[in-house]
Coordinates of C-alpha atoms in Angstrom, one line a residue:
M4 CA -50.1 45.1 15.1
H5 CA -50.9 41.5 13.9
C6 CA -52.1 41.0 10.3
G7 CA -54.5 38.1 10.9
G8 CA -53.1 36.3 7.9
A9 CA -53.0 39.3 5.5
R10 CA -49.2 39.6 5.9
F11 CA -49.3 43.4 5.5
V12 CA -50.9 46.1 7.5
R13 CA -51.5 49.8 7.1
V14 CA -49.4 52.1 9.2
T15 CA -52.2 54.4 9.9
A16 CA -55.8 55.2 9.1
D17 CA -55.3 58.9 9.5
P18 CA -55.3 60.6 6.1
E19 CA -53.4 63.5 7.5
D20 CA -50.5 61.2 8.5
P21 CA -47.7 61.3 5.9
R22 CA -47.5 57.5 6.2
F23 CA -51.2 57.1 5.1
G24 CA -51.6 54.5 2.4
Q25 CA -48.4 52.8 3.1
A26 CA -48.3 49.0 3.9
V27 CA -45.7 47.4 6.1
P28 CA -45.0 43.7 7.0
C29 CA -46.7 42.6 10.3
R30 CA -44.8 41.1 13.2
C31 CA -45.4 37.5 12.1
V32 CA -43.9 38.1 8.7
R33 CA -40.8 39.7 10.3
Q34 CA -40.2 36.5 12.2
E35 CA -39.9 34.3 9.1
D36 CA -36.6 32.9 7.9
S37 CA -35.2 34.2 4.6
R38 CA -36.2 31.2 2.5
E39 CA -39.8 31.2 3.7
R40 CA -40.0 34.9 3.1
R41 CA -38.7 34.7 -0.5
D42 CA -41.1 31.8 -1.2
R43 CA -44.0 33.7 0.2
L44 CA -43.0 36.9 -1.6
T45 CA -42.7 35.0 -4.9
R46 CA -46.3 33.7 -4.5
Y47 CA -47.5 37.2 -3.7
S48 CA -45.6 38.8 -6.6
R49 CA -47.6 36.9 -9.3
L50 CA -44.4 36.8 -11.4
G51 CA -44.8 33.1 -12.2
A52 CA -42.5 32.2 -15.1
L53 CA -41.1 35.7 -15.1
R54 CA -39.0 34.8 -12.0
R55 CA -36.3 33.9 -14.5
L56 CA -36.1 37.5 -15.8
T57 CA -33.5 39.2 -13.8
F58 CA -30.8 41.8 -14.3
E59 CA -28.3 38.9 -14.6
T60 CA -30.2 37.3 -17.5
L61 CA -30.8 40.3 -19.6
L62 CA -28.6 41.6 -22.5
R63 CA -27.3 44.8 -21.0
S64 CA -27.0 46.5 -24.4
G65 CA -30.4 45.2 -25.7
R66 CA -31.0 43.5 -29.0
A67 CA -30.5 46.5 -31.4
S68 CA -27.5 46.7 -33.7
D69 CA -27.4 50.5 -33.6
P70 CA -24.8 51.7 -31.1
R71 CA -26.9 54.6 -30.0
A72 CA -29.8 52.3 -29.3
Q73 CA -27.5 50.0 -27.3
R74 CA -26.3 52.9 -25.2
A75 CA -29.9 54.0 -24.6
Y76 CA -30.8 50.5 -23.5
A77 CA -27.8 50.2 -21.2
E78 CA -28.7 53.5 -19.6
A79 CA -32.2 52.3 -19.0
V80 CA -30.9 49.2 -17.3
G81 CA -28.7 51.3 -15.0
I82 CA -31.7 53.5 -14.1
A83 CA -33.8 50.4 -13.3
E84 CA -31.1 48.9 -11.2
R85 CA -30.8 52.0 -9.1
Y86 CA -34.6 52.1 -8.8
A87 CA -34.7 48.5 -7.6
R88 CA -32.2 49.2 -4.9
Q89 CA -34.4 52.0 -3.5
P90 CA -37.9 52.1 -5.1
E91 CA -39.2 55.7 -4.8
G92 CA -41.7 57.4 -7.0
W93 CA -42.7 56.1 -10.4
L94 CA -40.6 54.6 -13.2
V95 CA -42.2 54.6 -16.7
L96 CA -40.5 52.3 -19.3
S97 CA -41.6 53.2 -22.9
G98 CA -40.6 51.3 -26.0
A99 CA -41.7 49.1 -28.9
H100 CA -42.8 45.5 -28.6
G101 CA -39.8 43.3 -28.1
S102 CA -37.6 46.2 -26.9
G103 CA -37.1 44.6 -23.4
K104 CA -39.4 46.6 -21.2
T105 CA -41.1 43.6 -19.6
H106 CA -37.7 42.0 -18.8
I107 CA -36.4 45.1 -17.1
A108 CA -39.7 45.6 -15.1
A109 CA -39.6 41.9 -14.0
A110 CA -36.0 42.3 -13.1
I111 CA -36.9 45.2 -10.8
A112 CA -39.5 43.1 -9.0
N113 CA -37.2 40.1 -8.7
A114 CA -34.4 42.2 -7.3
V115 CA -36.8 43.6 -4.7
I116 CA -38.0 40.1 -3.7
E117 CA -34.5 38.8 -3.4
R118 CA -33.8 41.5 -1.0
G119 CA -36.8 40.3 1.1
D120 CA -39.3 43.1 0.2
P121 CA -42.7 42.6 -1.5
A122 CA -43.4 43.4 -5.1
L123 CA -46.5 42.8 -7.1
F124 CA -46.3 42.2 -10.9
V125 CA -49.4 42.3 -13.1
T126 CA -50.2 42.9 -16.7
V127 CA -52.9 45.5 -17.1
A128 CA -55.1 43.2 -19.2
D129 CA -54.9 40.4 -16.7
L130 CA -55.6 42.8 -13.8
L131 CA -58.8 44.0 -15.4
D132 CA -59.8 40.5 -16.2
H133 CA -59.2 39.5 -12.5
L134 CA -61.2 42.5 -11.3
R135 CA -64.2 41.6 -13.6
S136 CA -64.1 38.0 -12.5
A137 CA -63.9 39.1 -8.8
Y138 CA -67.5 40.2 -9.0
A139 CA -68.6 36.5 -9.5
D140 CA -70.2 34.8 -6.5
D141 CA -67.7 31.9 -6.7
A142 CA -64.6 34.2 -7.1
E143 CA -61.5 33.0 -5.3
V144 CA -60.7 36.6 -4.2
E145 CA -63.4 39.2 -3.6
Y146 CA -63.3 42.3 -5.7
D147 CA -62.7 44.7 -2.8
A148 CA -59.8 42.5 -1.5
L149 CA -58.2 42.3 -4.9
F150 CA -58.7 46.0 -5.6
E151 CA -57.2 46.9 -2.2
Q152 CA -54.2 44.6 -2.8
V153 CA -53.3 46.2 -6.1
R154 CA -54.0 49.7 -5.0
N155 CA -51.8 49.6 -1.9
A156 CA -49.0 47.1 -3.0
P157 CA -45.7 48.3 -1.5
L158 CA -44.2 48.1 -5.0
L159 CA -46.5 47.6 -8.0
V160 CA -45.4 46.8 -11.5
L161 CA -48.0 47.4 -14.2
D162 CA -47.0 45.8 -17.5
D163 CA -48.4 46.7 -20.9
L164 CA -50.1 50.0 -19.9
D165 CA -51.5 50.3 -23.5
A166 CA -54.2 47.7 -22.7
Y167 CA -56.0 49.7 -20.1
A168 CA -58.6 51.6 -22.2
E169 CA -60.7 48.9 -23.8
T170 CA -63.9 50.0 -22.1
A171 CA -65.2 52.9 -20.0
W172 CA -65.4 50.6 -17.0
A173 CA -61.8 49.5 -17.5
R174 CA -60.5 53.0 -17.9
E175 CA -62.3 54.2 -14.7
K176 CA -61.1 51.3 -12.5
F177 CA -57.6 51.5 -13.7
F178 CA -57.6 55.3 -13.2
Q179 CA -58.8 54.8 -9.6
I180 CA -55.8 52.6 -8.9
V181 CA -53.3 55.0 -10.6
S182 CA -54.8 58.0 -8.9
H183 CA -54.6 56.5 -5.5
R184 CA -51.0 55.5 -6.0
F185 CA -50.2 58.9 -7.3
N186 CA -51.7 60.7 -4.4
A187 CA -49.9 58.4 -1.9
A188 CA -46.7 58.5 -3.9
L189 CA -46.5 54.7 -3.8
P190 CA -43.6 53.1 -5.8
T191 CA -44.9 52.0 -9.2
V192 CA -43.3 50.8 -12.4
F193 CA -45.2 51.0 -15.7
T194 CA -44.3 49.7 -19.1
A195 CA -46.0 51.0 -22.3
V196 CA -45.5 50.9 -26.1
R197 CA -46.8 54.4 -26.5
Q198 CA -45.3 57.5 -25.0
P199 CA -47.0 58.5 -21.8
A200 CA -48.1 61.8 -23.4
D201 CA -50.0 59.9 -26.0
L202 CA -52.2 58.1 -23.5
D203 CA -55.5 59.3 -21.9
A204 CA -55.0 62.9 -20.6
R205 CA -55.8 62.0 -17.0
L206 CA -53.1 59.3 -17.0
A207 CA -50.6 61.3 -19.1
V208 CA -50.5 64.2 -16.6
R209 CA -49.6 61.8 -13.8
L210 CA -47.2 59.6 -15.7
T211 CA -45.2 62.7 -16.8
D212 CA -45.3 64.6 -13.5
P213 CA -41.6 65.4 -12.9
A214 CA -42.1 65.6 -9.2
L215 CA -42.9 61.9 -9.0
A216 CA -42.3 60.1 -12.3
Q217 CA -39.2 59.3 -14.4
V218 CA -39.9 58.4 -18.0
V219 CA -37.3 56.2 -19.7
E220 CA -37.4 55.6 -23.4
L221 CA -35.7 52.3 -24.3
G222 CA -33.4 52.3 -27.3
G223 CA -33.3 49.5 -29.8
E224 CA -36.8 48.9 -31.0
A225 CA -36.7 45.2 -31.9
Q226 CA -39.3 45.5 -34.6
P227 CA -40.0 42.6 -37.0
A228 CA -38.7 42.9 -40.6
Y229 CA -42.0 41.6 -42.0
V230 CA -45.6 42.0 -40.8
Q231 CA -48.5 40.3 -42.4
V232 CA -52.3 40.8 -42.2
G233 CA -53.9 37.9 -43.9
A234 CA -52.5 34.7 -45.4
M235 CA -49.3 36.0 -47.0
T236 CA -46.8 34.5 -44.6
R237 CA -43.1 35.1 -45.0
E238 CA -42.7 31.6 -46.3
R239 CA -45.4 32.0 -48.9
L240 CA -44.1 35.4 -49.9
A241 CA -40.7 33.9 -50.7
A242 CA -42.3 31.9 -53.5
F243 CA -43.2 35.1 -55.5
T244 CA -40.2 36.5 -57.2
F245 CA -39.5 38.5 -60.4
D246 CA -37.4 35.5 -61.6
N247 CA -40.4 33.2 -61.7
F248 CA -42.9 35.7 -63.0
I249 CA -43.9 35.1 -66.6
P250 CA -44.1 38.5 -68.3
D251 CA -45.8 37.2 -71.5
G252 CA -48.5 35.5 -69.5
V253 CA -47.9 32.1 -71.2
G254 CA -48.8 32.8 -74.8
L255 CA -50.5 36.3 -74.5
S256 CA -50.2 38.6 -77.5
G257 CA -51.2 42.1 -78.5
A258 CA -52.3 44.7 -75.9
D259 CA -52.7 42.2 -73.1
R260 CA -49.1 40.9 -73.4
K261 CA -47.8 44.5 -73.7
S262 CA -49.7 45.6 -70.6
L263 CA -48.3 42.7 -68.5
E264 CA -44.8 43.2 -69.7
G265 CA -45.0 46.9 -69.0
A266 CA -46.3 46.2 -65.5
Y267 CA -43.5 43.8 -64.9
R268 CA -40.8 46.3 -66.0
R269 CA -42.2 49.1 -63.9
A270 CA -42.5 46.8 -60.9
V271 CA -38.9 45.8 -61.2
T272 CA -37.8 49.4 -61.6
W273 CA -39.8 50.6 -58.6
A274 CA -38.6 47.7 -56.4
R275 CA -35.0 48.6 -57.1
D276 CA -35.4 52.4 -56.7
P277 CA -38.8 53.0 -54.9
K278 CA -40.3 56.5 -54.8
G279 CA -43.8 57.3 -53.6
W280 CA -46.6 54.8 -54.5
F281 CA -46.9 52.1 -57.1
V282 CA -50.4 51.0 -58.1
L283 CA -51.2 47.9 -60.0
L284 CA -54.7 47.6 -61.6
G285 CA -56.1 44.6 -63.3
K286 CA -58.5 41.7 -63.1
N287 CA -58.3 38.9 -60.6
G288 CA -55.5 36.5 -61.5
S289 CA -53.7 38.9 -63.8
G290 CA -50.5 38.8 -61.7
K291 CA -50.8 41.9 -59.5
T292 CA -50.3 40.1 -56.2
H293 CA -47.3 38.2 -57.6
L294 CA -45.6 41.4 -58.6
A295 CA -46.5 43.1 -55.3
A296 CA -45.0 40.2 -53.4
A297 CA -41.9 40.2 -55.6
I298 CA -41.5 43.9 -54.7
A299 CA -41.8 43.1 -51.0
N300 CA -39.1 40.4 -51.4
E301 CA -36.8 42.8 -53.2
R302 CA -37.2 45.5 -50.4
L303 CA -36.7 42.9 -47.6
A304 CA -33.5 41.8 -49.3
K305 CA -32.4 45.5 -49.2
G306 CA -33.0 45.7 -45.5
D307 CA -36.3 47.5 -45.5
R308 CA -39.1 46.6 -43.1
V309 CA -42.2 45.5 -45.0
A310 CA -45.9 45.0 -44.2
F311 CA -48.1 43.0 -46.5
A312 CA -51.9 43.4 -45.8
N313 CA -54.8 41.9 -47.7
V314 CA -57.4 44.7 -47.4
P315 CA -60.5 42.6 -46.6
D316 CA -58.5 40.7 -43.9
L317 CA -57.2 44.0 -42.6
L318 CA -60.6 45.5 -42.2
D319 CA -61.8 42.3 -40.4
E320 CA -58.8 42.6 -38.0
L321 CA -59.5 46.3 -37.3
R322 CA -63.1 45.5 -36.5
A323 CA -62.1 42.7 -34.2
A324 CA -59.6 45.0 -32.5
Y325 CA -62.5 46.9 -30.9
A326 CA -63.6 43.9 -28.9
P327 CA -62.9 44.0 -25.1
D328 CA -60.9 40.7 -25.4
A329 CA -59.1 41.6 -28.6
R330 CA -55.6 40.2 -29.1
R331 CA -54.4 43.4 -30.6
R332 CA -55.6 47.0 -30.2
Y333 CA -56.9 49.0 -33.1
D334 CA -54.3 51.8 -32.5
D335 CA -51.4 49.3 -32.5
I336 CA -52.5 47.8 -35.9
F337 CA -53.2 51.1 -37.5
R338 CA -49.9 52.7 -36.3
T339 CA -47.9 49.7 -37.4
L340 CA -49.2 49.9 -40.9
A341 CA -49.2 53.7 -41.1
E342 CA -45.6 53.9 -40.1
M343 CA -44.1 50.9 -41.9
P344 CA -41.3 51.8 -44.2
V345 CA -42.9 49.8 -47.0
L346 CA -46.6 48.9 -47.1
I347 CA -48.3 46.5 -49.6
L348 CA -52.0 46.8 -49.7
D349 CA -53.3 43.9 -51.7
D350 CA -56.8 43.6 -53.2
L351 CA -58.1 47.1 -52.5
G352 CA -61.7 47.2 -53.6
A353 CA -62.5 43.6 -52.7
Q354 CA -63.7 44.6 -49.3
K355 CA -67.3 44.9 -48.4
S356 CA -67.9 48.6 -48.8
S357 CA -69.3 50.5 -45.9
P358 CA -68.8 54.1 -44.6
W359 CA -66.8 52.6 -41.7
A360 CA -64.5 50.7 -44.0
E361 CA -64.0 53.5 -46.5
E362 CA -63.2 55.9 -43.6
K363 CA -60.5 53.6 -42.1
L364 CA -58.9 53.0 -45.5
Y365 CA -59.0 56.7 -46.2
Q366 CA -57.3 57.5 -42.8
L367 CA -54.5 55.0 -43.6
L368 CA -54.0 56.1 -47.2
N369 CA -54.1 59.7 -46.3
H370 CA -51.5 59.3 -43.6
R371 CA -49.1 57.6 -46.0
H372 CA -50.0 60.0 -48.8
L373 CA -49.0 63.0 -46.7
A374 CA -45.8 61.3 -45.6
R375 CA -45.0 60.2 -49.2
A376 CA -44.4 56.7 -47.6
L377 CA -43.5 53.9 -49.9
T378 CA -46.7 52.1 -50.7
V379 CA -47.8 49.4 -53.2
I380 CA -51.5 49.0 -54.0
T381 CA -53.2 46.3 -56.0
S382 CA -56.8 46.5 -57.1
N383 CA -59.3 45.2 -59.6
V384 CA -61.3 48.4 -59.3
H385 CA -60.3 51.5 -61.2
P386 CA -59.8 54.7 -59.1
K387 CA -62.7 56.4 -60.9
D388 CA -65.0 53.8 -59.2
M389 CA -63.5 54.2 -55.8
E390 CA -64.5 56.5 -52.9
P391 CA -63.6 60.0 -54.1
R392 CA -61.1 60.8 -51.3
I393 CA -59.3 57.4 -51.8
A394 CA -59.3 57.9 -55.6
S395 CA -57.8 61.3 -55.2
R396 CA -54.8 60.0 -53.3
I397 CA -54.3 56.9 -55.5
G398 CA -54.6 59.1 -58.7
D399 CA -52.2 61.8 -57.5
R400 CA -49.5 61.7 -60.2
D401 CA -47.0 63.6 -58.0
V402 CA -47.0 60.6 -55.6
S403 CA -48.4 57.6 -57.5
E404 CA -47.2 55.6 -60.5
M405 CA -50.0 53.6 -61.9
S406 CA -49.8 50.5 -64.2
E407 CA -52.9 48.7 -65.6
I408 CA -52.8 45.1 -66.6
T409 CA -55.5 44.1 -69.2
A410 CA -54.5 40.5 -69.3
P411 CA -57.1 37.9 -68.3
D412 CA -57.0 35.6 -65.3
F413 CA -54.0 33.3 -66.0
R414 CA -55.7 30.6 -64.0
L415 CA -58.4 30.3 -66.7
M416 CA -55.8 30.1 -69.5
N417 CA -54.4 26.9 -70.9
H418 CA -50.9 26.6 -72.2
G419 CA -52.1 27.4 -75.7
G420 CA -53.2 30.8 -74.5
K421 CA -56.9 30.3 -74.8
K422 CA -59.6 30.2 -72.2

């Protein structure tokens, strides 16, 4: 059978034939020389710059320092190499951002191409964008042709599976592709941050089917030591230390000075031996953010991973994460902050209050309250004036240590200590 330029043809149109759904090279393709074939397969693969990601260029033990994580990663590479030699069934690579999933998946595709066989590599977000644009009258590739190409690719690599569920339309189209490849048992590689069991139930049941799929968890989660939401970059954070904090507030006296010095001592003590939550209350400009940042620097120096989130900026980012073209998914942002070893929530109470905002903050705080996770909170609002469920968690003396600063805004003070 001749392909008429399509390069691949179906073996049979009979759904009862065990070869149904399989695509094979046509006669004209088989007559190519090896260089022409590799060039054509490279164009077909959509790998682009990922052609450089091979088994030869990856770190076989990964980037983690933990020997157990290194062994897990090396084992995952071995499984991937065996799969590349004979792609059968599904291979699901699960691991955190930066753990090497995409490199391994691209290495599989590149190895298959070097052998002279076809492989198609697409990120899920790009695939869905291409399918949407294929509806346009001036689209380079018609929707049906693109959908068919992905659905029946001899080997398909779907990178970043977590991006599939932005809209009902995206979920349905993606599931149609996955379901077809599942029923036809077509070789497919998936990468995902979340465990397959945590995805949509219809996907999860197929991705974890032991008769077809092998799930490989990559060791060595190459997670960043510092995560910011808002303007507190790592460079800016470094400027706020306990050494350059002025405990007397430049000329303060009486109760104001005592409250500031007390907050400073408690912050230093908590930073050196943190337990539960530390809450700093006070007016804007009273030094709360400086102390919170100094705590973050102390814990980073001790090897902890830290997230510093300005609450109004955090809520803005969570809202934006619901958009179809969002750079980051809501679940990813929430999980990152909920599970961070040390979380700084700066300026709680400055956000525009709404039922949605209060609910999201409650969910985050409740998660960390139940886990007794190390958390620092700054606020110019007293807990008694906060949403009751949030106030209950912040005011829990079994978990939370609270320090209130009565000093005025230091930015309004002159060196003589007067406004």
